Short mmCIF file of C-alpha atoms in Angstrom, two decimals:
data_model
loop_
_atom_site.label_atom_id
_atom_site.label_comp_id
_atom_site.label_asym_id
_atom_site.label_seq_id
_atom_site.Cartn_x
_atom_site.Cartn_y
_atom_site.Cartn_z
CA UNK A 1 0.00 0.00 0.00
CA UNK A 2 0.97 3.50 -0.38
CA UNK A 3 2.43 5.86 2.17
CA UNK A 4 -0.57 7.58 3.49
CA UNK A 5 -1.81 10.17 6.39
CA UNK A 6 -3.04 9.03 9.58
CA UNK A 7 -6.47 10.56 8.77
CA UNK A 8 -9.57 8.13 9.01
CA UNK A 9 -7.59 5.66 11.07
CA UNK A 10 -9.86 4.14 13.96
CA UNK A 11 -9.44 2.33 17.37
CA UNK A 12 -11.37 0.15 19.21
CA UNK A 13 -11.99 -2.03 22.13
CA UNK A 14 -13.13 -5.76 22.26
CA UNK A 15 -13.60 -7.97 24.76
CA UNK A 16 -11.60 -10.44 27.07
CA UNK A 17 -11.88 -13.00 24.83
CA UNK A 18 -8.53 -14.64 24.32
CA UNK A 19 -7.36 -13.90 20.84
CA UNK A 20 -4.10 -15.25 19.62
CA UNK A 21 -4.08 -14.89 15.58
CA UNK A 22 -6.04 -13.15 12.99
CA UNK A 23 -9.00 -15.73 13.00
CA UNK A 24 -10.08 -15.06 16.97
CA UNK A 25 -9.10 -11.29 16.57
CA UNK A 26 -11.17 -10.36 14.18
CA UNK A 27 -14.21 -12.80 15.58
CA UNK A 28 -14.30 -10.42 18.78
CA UNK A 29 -16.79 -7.39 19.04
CA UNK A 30 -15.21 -3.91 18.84
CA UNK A 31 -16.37 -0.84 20.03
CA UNK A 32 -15.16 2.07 18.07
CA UNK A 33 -14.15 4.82 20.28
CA UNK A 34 -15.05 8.20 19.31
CA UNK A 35 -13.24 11.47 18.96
CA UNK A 36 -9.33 10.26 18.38
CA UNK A 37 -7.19 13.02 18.04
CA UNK A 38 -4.28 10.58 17.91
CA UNK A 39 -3.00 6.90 18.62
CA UNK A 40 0.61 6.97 19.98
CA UNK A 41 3.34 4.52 18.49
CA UNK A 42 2.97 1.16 19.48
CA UNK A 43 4.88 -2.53 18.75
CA UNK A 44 7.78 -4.11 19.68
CA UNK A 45 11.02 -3.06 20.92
CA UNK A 46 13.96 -5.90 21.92
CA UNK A 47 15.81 -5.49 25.18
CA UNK A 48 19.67 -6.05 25.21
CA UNK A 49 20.76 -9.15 26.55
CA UNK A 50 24.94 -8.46 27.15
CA UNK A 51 27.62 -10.91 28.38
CA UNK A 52 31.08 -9.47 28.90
CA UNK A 53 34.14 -11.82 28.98
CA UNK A 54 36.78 -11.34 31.40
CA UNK A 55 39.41 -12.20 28.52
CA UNK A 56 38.97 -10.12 25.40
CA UNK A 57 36.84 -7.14 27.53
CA UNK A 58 34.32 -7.47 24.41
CA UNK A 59 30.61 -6.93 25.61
CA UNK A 60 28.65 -9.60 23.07
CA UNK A 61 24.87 -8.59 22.56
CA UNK A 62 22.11 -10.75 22.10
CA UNK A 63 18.07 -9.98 21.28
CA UNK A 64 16.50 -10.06 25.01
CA UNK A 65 13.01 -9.72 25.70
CA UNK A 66 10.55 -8.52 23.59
CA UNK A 67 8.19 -5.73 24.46
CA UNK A 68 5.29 -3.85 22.60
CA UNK A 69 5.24 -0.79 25.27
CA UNK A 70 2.35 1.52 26.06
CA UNK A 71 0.16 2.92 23.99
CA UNK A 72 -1.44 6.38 24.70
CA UNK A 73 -4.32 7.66 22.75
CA UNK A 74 -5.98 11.17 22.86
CA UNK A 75 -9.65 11.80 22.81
CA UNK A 76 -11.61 14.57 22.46
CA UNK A 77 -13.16 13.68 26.16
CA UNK A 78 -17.30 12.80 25.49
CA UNK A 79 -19.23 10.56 28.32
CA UNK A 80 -21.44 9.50 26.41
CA UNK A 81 -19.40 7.91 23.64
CA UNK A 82 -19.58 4.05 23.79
CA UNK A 83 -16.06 3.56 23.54
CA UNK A 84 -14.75 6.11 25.25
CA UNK A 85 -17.00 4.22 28.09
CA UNK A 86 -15.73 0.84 27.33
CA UNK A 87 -12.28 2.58 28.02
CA UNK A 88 -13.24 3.55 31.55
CA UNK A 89 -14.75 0.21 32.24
CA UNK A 90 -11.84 -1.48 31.46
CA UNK A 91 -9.71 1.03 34.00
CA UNK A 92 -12.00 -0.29 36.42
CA UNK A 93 -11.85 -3.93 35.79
CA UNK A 94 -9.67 -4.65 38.47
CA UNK A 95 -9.17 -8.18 36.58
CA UNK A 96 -5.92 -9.62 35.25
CA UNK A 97 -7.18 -10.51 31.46
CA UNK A 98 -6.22 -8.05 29.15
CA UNK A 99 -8.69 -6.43 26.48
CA UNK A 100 -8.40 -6.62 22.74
CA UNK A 101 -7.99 -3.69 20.70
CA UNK A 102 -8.04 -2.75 16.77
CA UNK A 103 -6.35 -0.26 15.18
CA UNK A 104 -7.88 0.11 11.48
CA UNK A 105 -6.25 2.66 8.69
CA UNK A 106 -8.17 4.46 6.34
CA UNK A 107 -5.80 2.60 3.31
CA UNK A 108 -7.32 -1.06 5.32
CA UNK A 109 -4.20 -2.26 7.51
CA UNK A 110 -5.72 -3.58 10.67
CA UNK A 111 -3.29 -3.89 13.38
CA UNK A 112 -4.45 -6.10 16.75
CA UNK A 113 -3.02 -6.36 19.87
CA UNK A 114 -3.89 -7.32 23.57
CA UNK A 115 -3.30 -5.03 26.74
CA UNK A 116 -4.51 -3.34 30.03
CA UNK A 117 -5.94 -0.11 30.24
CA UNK A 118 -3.68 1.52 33.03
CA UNK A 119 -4.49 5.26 32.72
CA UNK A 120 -7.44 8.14 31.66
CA UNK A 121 -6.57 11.60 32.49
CA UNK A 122 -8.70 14.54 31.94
CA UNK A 123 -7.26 17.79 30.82
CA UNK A 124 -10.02 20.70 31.08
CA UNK A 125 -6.73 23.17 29.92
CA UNK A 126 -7.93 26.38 29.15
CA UNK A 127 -10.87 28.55 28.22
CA UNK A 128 -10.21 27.86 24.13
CA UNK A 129 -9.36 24.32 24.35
CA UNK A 130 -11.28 21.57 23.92
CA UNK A 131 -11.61 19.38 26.99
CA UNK A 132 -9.60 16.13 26.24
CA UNK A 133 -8.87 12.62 28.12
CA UNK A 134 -5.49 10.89 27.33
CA UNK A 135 -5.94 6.93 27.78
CA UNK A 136 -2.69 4.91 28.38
CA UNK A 137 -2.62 0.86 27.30
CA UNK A 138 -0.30 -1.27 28.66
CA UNK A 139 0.17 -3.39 25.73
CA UNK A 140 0.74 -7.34 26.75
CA UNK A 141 0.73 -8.91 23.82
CA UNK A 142 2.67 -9.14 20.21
CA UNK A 143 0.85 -6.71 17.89
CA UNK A 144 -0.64 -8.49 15.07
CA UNK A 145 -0.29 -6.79 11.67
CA UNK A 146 -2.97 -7.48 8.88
CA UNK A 147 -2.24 -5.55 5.66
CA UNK A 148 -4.78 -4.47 3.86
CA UNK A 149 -5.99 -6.90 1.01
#
């Protein structure tokens, strides 16, 4: 596909219901939440693994652990958007099972992923700004690319 804007790019929540591939991914409901100013960069970043021998003084790296980071997305802040309310329910699930989430741009690339909501701020600012709520996601899971067909 073509490079392209981020304009008419979506997110939304599912459920808890486990989701490993494509198949049970896209089989979950979604909520689209409403008002995105903007989804923050998500997927994965390798830690350093490092082993230094006494005898050459060489530090040798090696991939580590793999981790997909945070996510933080920016809303224009609306109670009584569905998914903005999904996204407060799921701050208040004090569970351990992580939500499912879909990322959809305009050009058809669906990106999935799995993850906790840990964070929604409200920011009244000032007197010509729009009220907004910034929503951080824990992201627990590999993010699952789908280009567009």
């Amino acid at each position: 596909m073509p490079v392209n804007t981020a304009a008419g790019a979506t997110f939304a929540i599912g459920t808890k219901a486990p989701a490993t591939d494509a198949t049970t991914y896209a089989a979950d409901t979604y909520t689209i939440v409403g008002e995105v100013e903007s989804i923050g960069e998500f997927g994965d970043e390798v830690s350093a693994a490092t082993f230094t021998a006494l005898a050459d003084r060489r530090v040798r790296k090696f991939k580590g652990t793999y981790d997909a980071g945070g996510l933080s997305l920016t809303v224009a802040f609306d109670s009584s958007d569905a998914g903005q309310t999904a996204l407060a329910a799921a701050l208040a699930d004090e569970g351990s099972v992580d939500y499912n989430f879909k990322i959809t741009f305009e050009d058809g690339d669906v990106f999935y992923l799995s993850g906790k909501v840990m964070s929604r701020r409200i920011s009244a600012g000032s007197a010509d700004e729009i009220v907004k709520a910034t929503i951080n996601i824990a992201i627990g899971t590999k993010v699952l690319e789908i280009p567009a067909v």
